[in-house]
mmCIF file of C-alpha atoms in Angstrom:
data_model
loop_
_atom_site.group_PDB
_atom_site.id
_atom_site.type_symbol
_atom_site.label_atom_id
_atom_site.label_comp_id
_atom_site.label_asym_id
_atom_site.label_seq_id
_atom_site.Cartn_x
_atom_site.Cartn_y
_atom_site.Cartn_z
ATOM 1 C CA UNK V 1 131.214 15.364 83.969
ATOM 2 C CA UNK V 2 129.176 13.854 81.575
ATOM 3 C CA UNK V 3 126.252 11.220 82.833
ATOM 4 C CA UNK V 4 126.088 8.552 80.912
ATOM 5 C CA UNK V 5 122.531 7.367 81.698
ATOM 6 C CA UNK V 6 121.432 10.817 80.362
ATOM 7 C CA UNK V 7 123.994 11.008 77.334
ATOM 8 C CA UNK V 8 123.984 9.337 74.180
ATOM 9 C CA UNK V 9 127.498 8.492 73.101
ATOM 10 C CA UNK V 10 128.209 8.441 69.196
ATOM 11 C CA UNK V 11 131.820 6.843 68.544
ATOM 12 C CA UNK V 12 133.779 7.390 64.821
ATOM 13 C CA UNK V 13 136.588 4.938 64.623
ATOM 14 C CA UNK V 14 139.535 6.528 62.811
ATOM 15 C CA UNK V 15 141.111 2.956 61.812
ATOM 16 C CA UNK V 16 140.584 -0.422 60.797
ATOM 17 C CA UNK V 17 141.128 -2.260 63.751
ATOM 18 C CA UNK V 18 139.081 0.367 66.071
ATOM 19 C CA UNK V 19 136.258 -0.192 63.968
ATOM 20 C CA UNK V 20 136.410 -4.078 63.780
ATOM 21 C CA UNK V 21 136.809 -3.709 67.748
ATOM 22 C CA UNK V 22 133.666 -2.217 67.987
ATOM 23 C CA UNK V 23 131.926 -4.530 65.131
ATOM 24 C CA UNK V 24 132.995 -6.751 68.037
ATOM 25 C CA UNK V 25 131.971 -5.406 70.881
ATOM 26 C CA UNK V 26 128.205 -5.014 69.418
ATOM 27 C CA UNK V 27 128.125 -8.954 68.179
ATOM 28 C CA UNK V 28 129.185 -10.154 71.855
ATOM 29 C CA UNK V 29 127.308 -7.978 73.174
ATOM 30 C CA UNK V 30 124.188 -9.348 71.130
ATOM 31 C CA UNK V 31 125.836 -12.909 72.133
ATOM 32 C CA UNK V 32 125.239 -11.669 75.664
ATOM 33 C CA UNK V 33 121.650 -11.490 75.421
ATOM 34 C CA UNK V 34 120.640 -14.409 72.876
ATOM 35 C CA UNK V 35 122.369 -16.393 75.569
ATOM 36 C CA UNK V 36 120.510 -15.444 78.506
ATOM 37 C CA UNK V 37 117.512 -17.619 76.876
ATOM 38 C CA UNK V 38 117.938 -20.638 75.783
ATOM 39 C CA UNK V 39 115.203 -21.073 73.459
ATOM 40 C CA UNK V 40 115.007 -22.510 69.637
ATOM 41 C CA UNK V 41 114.925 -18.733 68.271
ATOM 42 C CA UNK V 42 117.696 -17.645 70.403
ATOM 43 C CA UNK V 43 120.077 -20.333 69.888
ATOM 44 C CA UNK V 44 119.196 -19.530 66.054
ATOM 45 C CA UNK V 45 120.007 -16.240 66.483
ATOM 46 C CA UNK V 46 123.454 -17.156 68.572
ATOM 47 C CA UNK V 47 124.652 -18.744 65.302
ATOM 48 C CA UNK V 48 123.489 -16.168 63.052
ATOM 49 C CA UNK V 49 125.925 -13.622 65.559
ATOM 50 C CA UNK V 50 128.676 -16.257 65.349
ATOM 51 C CA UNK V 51 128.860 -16.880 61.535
ATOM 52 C CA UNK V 52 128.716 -13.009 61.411
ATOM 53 C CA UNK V 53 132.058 -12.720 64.016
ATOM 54 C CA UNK V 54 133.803 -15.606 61.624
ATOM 55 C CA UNK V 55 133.106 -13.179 58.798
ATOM 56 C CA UNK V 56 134.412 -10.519 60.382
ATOM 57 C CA UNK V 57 137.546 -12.277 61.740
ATOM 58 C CA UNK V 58 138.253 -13.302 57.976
ATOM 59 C CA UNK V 59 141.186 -11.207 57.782
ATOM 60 C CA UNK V 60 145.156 -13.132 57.611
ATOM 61 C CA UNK V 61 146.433 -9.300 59.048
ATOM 62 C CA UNK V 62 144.037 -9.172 62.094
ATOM 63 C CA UNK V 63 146.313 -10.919 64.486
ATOM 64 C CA UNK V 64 149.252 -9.050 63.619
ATOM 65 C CA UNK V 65 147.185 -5.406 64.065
ATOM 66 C CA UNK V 66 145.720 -7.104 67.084
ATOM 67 C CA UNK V 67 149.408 -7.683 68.793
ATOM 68 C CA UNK V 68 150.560 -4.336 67.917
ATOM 69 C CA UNK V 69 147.821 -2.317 69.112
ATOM 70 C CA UNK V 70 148.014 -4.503 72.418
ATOM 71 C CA UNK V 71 152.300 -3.579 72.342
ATOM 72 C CA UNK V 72 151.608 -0.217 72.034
ATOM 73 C CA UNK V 73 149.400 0.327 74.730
ATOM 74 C CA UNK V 74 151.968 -2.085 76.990
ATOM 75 C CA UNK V 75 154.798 1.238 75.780
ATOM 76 C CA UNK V 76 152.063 3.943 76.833
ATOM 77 C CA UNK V 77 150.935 1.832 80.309
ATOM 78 C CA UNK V 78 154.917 1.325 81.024
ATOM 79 C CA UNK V 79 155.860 4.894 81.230
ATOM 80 C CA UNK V 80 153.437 5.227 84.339
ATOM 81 C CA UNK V 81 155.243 2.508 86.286
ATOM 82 C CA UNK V 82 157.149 4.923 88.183
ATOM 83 C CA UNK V 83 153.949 7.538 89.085
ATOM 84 C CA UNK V 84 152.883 7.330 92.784
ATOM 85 C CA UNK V 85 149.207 8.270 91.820
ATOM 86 C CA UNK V 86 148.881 4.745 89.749
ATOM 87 C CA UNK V 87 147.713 1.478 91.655
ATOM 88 C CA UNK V 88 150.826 -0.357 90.704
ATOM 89 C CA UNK V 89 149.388 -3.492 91.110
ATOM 90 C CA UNK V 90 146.528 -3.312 88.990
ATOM 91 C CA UNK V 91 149.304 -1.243 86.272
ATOM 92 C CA UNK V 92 150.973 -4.826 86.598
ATOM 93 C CA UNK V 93 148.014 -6.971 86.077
ATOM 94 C CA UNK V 94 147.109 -5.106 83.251
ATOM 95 C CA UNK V 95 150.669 -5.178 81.265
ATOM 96 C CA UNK V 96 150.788 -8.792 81.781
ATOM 97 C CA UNK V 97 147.262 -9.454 80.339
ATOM 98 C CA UNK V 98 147.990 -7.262 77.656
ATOM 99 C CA UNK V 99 151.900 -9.090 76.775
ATOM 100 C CA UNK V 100 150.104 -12.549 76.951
ATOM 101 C CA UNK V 101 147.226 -11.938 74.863
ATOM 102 C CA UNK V 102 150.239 -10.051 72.272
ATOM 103 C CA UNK V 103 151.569 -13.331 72.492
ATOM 104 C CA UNK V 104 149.066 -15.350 71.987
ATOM 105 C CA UNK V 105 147.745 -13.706 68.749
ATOM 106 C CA UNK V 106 151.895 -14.125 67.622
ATOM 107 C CA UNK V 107 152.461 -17.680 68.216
ATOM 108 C CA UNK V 108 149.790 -18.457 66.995
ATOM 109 C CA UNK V 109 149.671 -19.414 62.596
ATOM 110 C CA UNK V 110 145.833 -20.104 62.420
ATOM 111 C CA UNK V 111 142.858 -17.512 61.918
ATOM 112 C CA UNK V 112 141.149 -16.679 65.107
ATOM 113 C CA UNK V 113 138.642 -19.299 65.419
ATOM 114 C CA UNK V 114 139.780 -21.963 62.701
ATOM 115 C CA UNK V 115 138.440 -24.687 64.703
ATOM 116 C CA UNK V 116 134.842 -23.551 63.804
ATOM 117 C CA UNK V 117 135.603 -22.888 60.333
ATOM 118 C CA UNK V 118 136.231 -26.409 59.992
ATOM 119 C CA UNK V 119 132.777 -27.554 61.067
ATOM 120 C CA UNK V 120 130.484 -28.710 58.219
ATOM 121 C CA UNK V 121 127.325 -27.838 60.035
ATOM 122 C CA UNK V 122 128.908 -23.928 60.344
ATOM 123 C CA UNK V 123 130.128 -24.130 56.992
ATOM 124 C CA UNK V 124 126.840 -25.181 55.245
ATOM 125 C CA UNK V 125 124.989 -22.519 57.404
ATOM 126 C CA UNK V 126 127.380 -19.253 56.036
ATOM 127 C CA UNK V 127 125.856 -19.965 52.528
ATOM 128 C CA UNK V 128 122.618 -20.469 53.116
ATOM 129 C CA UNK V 129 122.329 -17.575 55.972
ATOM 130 C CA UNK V 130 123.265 -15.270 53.188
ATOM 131 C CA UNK V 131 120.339 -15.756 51.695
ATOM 132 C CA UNK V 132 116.660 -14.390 53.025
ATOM 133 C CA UNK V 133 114.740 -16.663 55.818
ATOM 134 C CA UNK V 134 117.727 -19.237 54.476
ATOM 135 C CA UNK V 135 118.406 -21.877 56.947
ATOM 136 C CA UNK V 136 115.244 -23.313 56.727
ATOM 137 C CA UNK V 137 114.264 -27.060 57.513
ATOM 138 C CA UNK V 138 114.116 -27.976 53.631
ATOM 139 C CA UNK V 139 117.555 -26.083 53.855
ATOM 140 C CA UNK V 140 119.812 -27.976 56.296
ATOM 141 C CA UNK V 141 117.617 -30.831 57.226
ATOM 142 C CA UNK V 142 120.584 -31.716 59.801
ATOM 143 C CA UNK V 143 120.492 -28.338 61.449
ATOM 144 C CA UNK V 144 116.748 -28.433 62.057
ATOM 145 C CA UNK V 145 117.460 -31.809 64.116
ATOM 146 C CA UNK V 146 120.146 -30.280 65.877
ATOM 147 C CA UNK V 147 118.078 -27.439 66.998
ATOM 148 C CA UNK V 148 115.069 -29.814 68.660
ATOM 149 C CA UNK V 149 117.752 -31.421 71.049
ATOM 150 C CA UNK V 150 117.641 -30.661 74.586
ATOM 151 C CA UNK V 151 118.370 -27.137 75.940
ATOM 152 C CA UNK V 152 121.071 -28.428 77.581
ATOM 153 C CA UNK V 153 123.110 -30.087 74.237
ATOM 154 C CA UNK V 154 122.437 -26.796 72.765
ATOM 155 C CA UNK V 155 123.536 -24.328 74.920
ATOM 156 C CA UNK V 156 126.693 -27.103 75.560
ATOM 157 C CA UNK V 157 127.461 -26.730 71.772
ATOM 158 C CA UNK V 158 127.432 -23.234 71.888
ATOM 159 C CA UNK V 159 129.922 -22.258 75.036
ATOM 160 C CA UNK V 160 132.437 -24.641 73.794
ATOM 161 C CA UNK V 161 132.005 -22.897 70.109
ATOM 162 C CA UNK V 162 132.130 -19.215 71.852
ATOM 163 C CA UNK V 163 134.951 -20.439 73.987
ATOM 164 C CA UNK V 164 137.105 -19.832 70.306
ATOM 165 C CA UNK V 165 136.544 -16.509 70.327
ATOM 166 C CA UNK V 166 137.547 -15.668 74.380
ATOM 167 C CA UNK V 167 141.184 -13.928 73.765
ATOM 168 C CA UNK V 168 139.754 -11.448 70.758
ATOM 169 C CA UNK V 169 136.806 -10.449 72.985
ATOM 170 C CA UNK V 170 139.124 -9.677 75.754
ATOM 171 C CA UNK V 171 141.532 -8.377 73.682
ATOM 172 C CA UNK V 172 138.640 -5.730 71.785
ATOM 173 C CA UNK V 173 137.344 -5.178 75.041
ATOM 174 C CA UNK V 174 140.659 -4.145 76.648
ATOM 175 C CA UNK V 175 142.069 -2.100 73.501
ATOM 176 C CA UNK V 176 138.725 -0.236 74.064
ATOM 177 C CA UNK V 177 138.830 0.585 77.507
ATOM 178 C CA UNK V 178 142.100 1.663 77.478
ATOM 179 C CA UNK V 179 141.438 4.171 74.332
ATOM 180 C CA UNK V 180 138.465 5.372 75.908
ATOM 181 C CA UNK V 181 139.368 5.692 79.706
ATOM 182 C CA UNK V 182 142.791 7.574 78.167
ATOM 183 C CA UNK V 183 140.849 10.538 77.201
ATOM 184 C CA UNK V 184 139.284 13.331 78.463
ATOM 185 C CA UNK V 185 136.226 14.920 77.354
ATOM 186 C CA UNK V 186 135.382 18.646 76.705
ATOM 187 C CA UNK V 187 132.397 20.475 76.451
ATOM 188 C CA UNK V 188 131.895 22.117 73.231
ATOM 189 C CA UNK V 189 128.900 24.304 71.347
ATOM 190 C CA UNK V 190 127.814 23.655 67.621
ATOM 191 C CA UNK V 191 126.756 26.806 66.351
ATOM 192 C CA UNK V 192 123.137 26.457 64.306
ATOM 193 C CA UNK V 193 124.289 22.390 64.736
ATOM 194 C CA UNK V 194 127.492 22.850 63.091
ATOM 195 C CA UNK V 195 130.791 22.511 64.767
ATOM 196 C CA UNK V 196 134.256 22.560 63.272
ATOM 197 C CA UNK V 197 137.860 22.458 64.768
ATOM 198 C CA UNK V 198 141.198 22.435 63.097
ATOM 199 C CA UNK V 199 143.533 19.383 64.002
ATOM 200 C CA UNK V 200 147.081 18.466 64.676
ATOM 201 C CA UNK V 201 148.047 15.857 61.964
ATOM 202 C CA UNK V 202 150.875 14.487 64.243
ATOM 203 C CA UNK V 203 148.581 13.520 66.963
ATOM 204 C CA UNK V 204 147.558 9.578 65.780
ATOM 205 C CA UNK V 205 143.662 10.062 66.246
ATOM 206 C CA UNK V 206 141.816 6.702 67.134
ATOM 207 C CA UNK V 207 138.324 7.212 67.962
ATOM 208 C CA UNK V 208 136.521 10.288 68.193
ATOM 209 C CA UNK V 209 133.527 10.300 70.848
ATOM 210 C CA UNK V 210 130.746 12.071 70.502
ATOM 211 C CA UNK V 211 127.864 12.888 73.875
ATOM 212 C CA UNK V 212 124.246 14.337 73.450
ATOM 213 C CA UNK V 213 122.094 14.870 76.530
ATOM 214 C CA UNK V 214 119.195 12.836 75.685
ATOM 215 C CA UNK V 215 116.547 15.054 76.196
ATOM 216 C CA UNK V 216 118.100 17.314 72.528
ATOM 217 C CA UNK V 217 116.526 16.165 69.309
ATOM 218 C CA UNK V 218 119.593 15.477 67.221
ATOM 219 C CA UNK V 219 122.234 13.107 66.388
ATOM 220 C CA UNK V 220 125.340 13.941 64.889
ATOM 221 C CA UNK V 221 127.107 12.848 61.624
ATOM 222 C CA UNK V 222 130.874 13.268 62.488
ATOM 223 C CA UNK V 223 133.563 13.779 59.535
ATOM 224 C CA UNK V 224 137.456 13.755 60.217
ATOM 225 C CA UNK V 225 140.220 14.292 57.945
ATOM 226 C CA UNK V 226 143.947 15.216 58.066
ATOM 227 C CA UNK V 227 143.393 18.770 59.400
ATOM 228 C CA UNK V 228 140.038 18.756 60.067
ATOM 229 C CA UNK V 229 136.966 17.536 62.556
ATOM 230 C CA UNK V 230 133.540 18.384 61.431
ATOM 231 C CA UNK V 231 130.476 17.538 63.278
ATOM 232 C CA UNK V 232 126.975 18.515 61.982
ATOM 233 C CA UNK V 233 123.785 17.823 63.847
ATOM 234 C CA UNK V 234 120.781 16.753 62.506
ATOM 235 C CA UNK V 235 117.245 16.227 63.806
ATOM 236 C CA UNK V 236 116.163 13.043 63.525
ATOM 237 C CA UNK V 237 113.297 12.021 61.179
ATOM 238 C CA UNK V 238 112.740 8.007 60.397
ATOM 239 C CA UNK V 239 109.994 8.726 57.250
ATOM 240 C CA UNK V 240 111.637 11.848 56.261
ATOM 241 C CA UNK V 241 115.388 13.196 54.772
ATOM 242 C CA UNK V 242 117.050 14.221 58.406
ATOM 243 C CA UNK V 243 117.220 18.105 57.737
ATOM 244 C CA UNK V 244 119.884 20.422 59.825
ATOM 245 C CA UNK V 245 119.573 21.278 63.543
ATOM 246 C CA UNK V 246 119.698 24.599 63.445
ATOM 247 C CA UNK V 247 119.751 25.579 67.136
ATOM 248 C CA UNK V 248 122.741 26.676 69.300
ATOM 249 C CA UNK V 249 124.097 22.643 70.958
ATOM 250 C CA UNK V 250 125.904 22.390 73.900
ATOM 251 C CA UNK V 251 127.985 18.511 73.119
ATOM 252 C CA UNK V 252 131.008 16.646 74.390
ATOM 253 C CA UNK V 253 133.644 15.424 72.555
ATOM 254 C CA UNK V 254 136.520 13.617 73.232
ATOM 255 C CA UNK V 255 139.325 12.733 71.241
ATOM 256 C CA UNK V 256 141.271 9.497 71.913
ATOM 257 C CA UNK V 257 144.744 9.158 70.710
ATOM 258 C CA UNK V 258 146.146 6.716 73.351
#
């Protein structure tokens, strides 16, 4: 069983929309804590994060991805309606959380947050953010007034903005959850920190997981192709090229394909 408060957990998405769900899951995450505080630089750094999830969400094929990944996990979570080990309540709960947010993301025509896209304050603030130290006073003079308001007009602004962006967090976190709680994980050894395995091109491969015991000095570099999963350890070195781990490594990996 691996411990994950002694295991560090490397993850390789193996498609688009796995790797945009866990873009996501690290900007609300970083949401999370800006918005504990409600300071000047964290409500700074709250709009930095949400320009950088309107980015991200820049895509017209997202929603459509979004409401088939969400259908096909309804197909796989359907077939265990009938298994007496499954809490068919909570299987319930779950299918009809993951059919409304499918049709939410289908009926509606508008990018995922359009409503802040529209804002001229936002707006101004995506061109000069992509620039160093932009958003200065001198920049946006309005912005600079609108961050020496009162806490609680600030933090106001920015729950109702967030609110935009509620179904695609659950919807990221769910897809997640479900891909990762599908799978098991086995315990593997990389041989001189190299480990290789030979793979069955008609399983449909999501996310590959990778766990290191924190106490080992390495971190992995994970490559997958149609028949193949490589992993090769390295030891760590911030000043330095990363050279190979050359020792025998006990790891876990699991493979997700739910």
């Amino acid at each position: 069983m691996i411990d994950p408060n002694q295991t560090i957990i490397y993850e390789q998405p193996l498609n688009e929309l796995i790797r945009v769900c866990l873009r996501l899951e690290q900007l609300f995450y970083q949401i999370d804590h800006q918005m504990k505080e409600a300071s000047i630089l964290n409500t700074r750094n709250t709009i930095t994060l949400i320009i950088n999830l309107l980015q991200l969400l820049d895509r017209p094929d997202l929603k459509a991805k979004l409401a088939k990944e969400l259908n096909h996990q309804m197909t796989l979570l359907m077939r265990l309606q009938d298994s007496p080990q499954i809490d068919q309540i909570k299987l319930l709960t779950i299918l009809k959380q993951l059919d409304d947010l499918s049709r939410c993301f289908i009926d509606s025509s508008k990018k995922i947050g359009q409503p802040l896209r529209e804002i001229e304050l936002l707006n101004n603030l995506r061109l000069h953010l992509a620039s160093p130290g932009g958003g200065c006073s001198f920049d946006i003079p309005v912005y600079h007034y609108w961050l020496q308001q009162p806490v609680n007009i600030r933090q106001a602004t920015l729950v109702t903005w967030l609110a935009e962006f509620e179904n695609i967090r659950i919807a990221s976190s769910l897809i997640l959850k479900l891909i990762r709680e599908g799978a098991k994980s086995q315990q593997k050894t990389a041989d001189h920190g190299f480990y290789q395995e030979l793979l069955d091109p008609q399983i449909n491969l999501r996310l590959i997981r990778v766990g290191i015991p924190l106490t080992v000095p390495a971190y992995p570099e994970i490559s997958i192709g149609r028949h193949f999963l490589s992993v090769r350890f390295f030891a760590p070195s911030i000043a330095e090229r990363p050279t190979q781990y050359l020792q025998h490594l006990p790891f876990w990996l699991t493979h997700c394909n739910s």
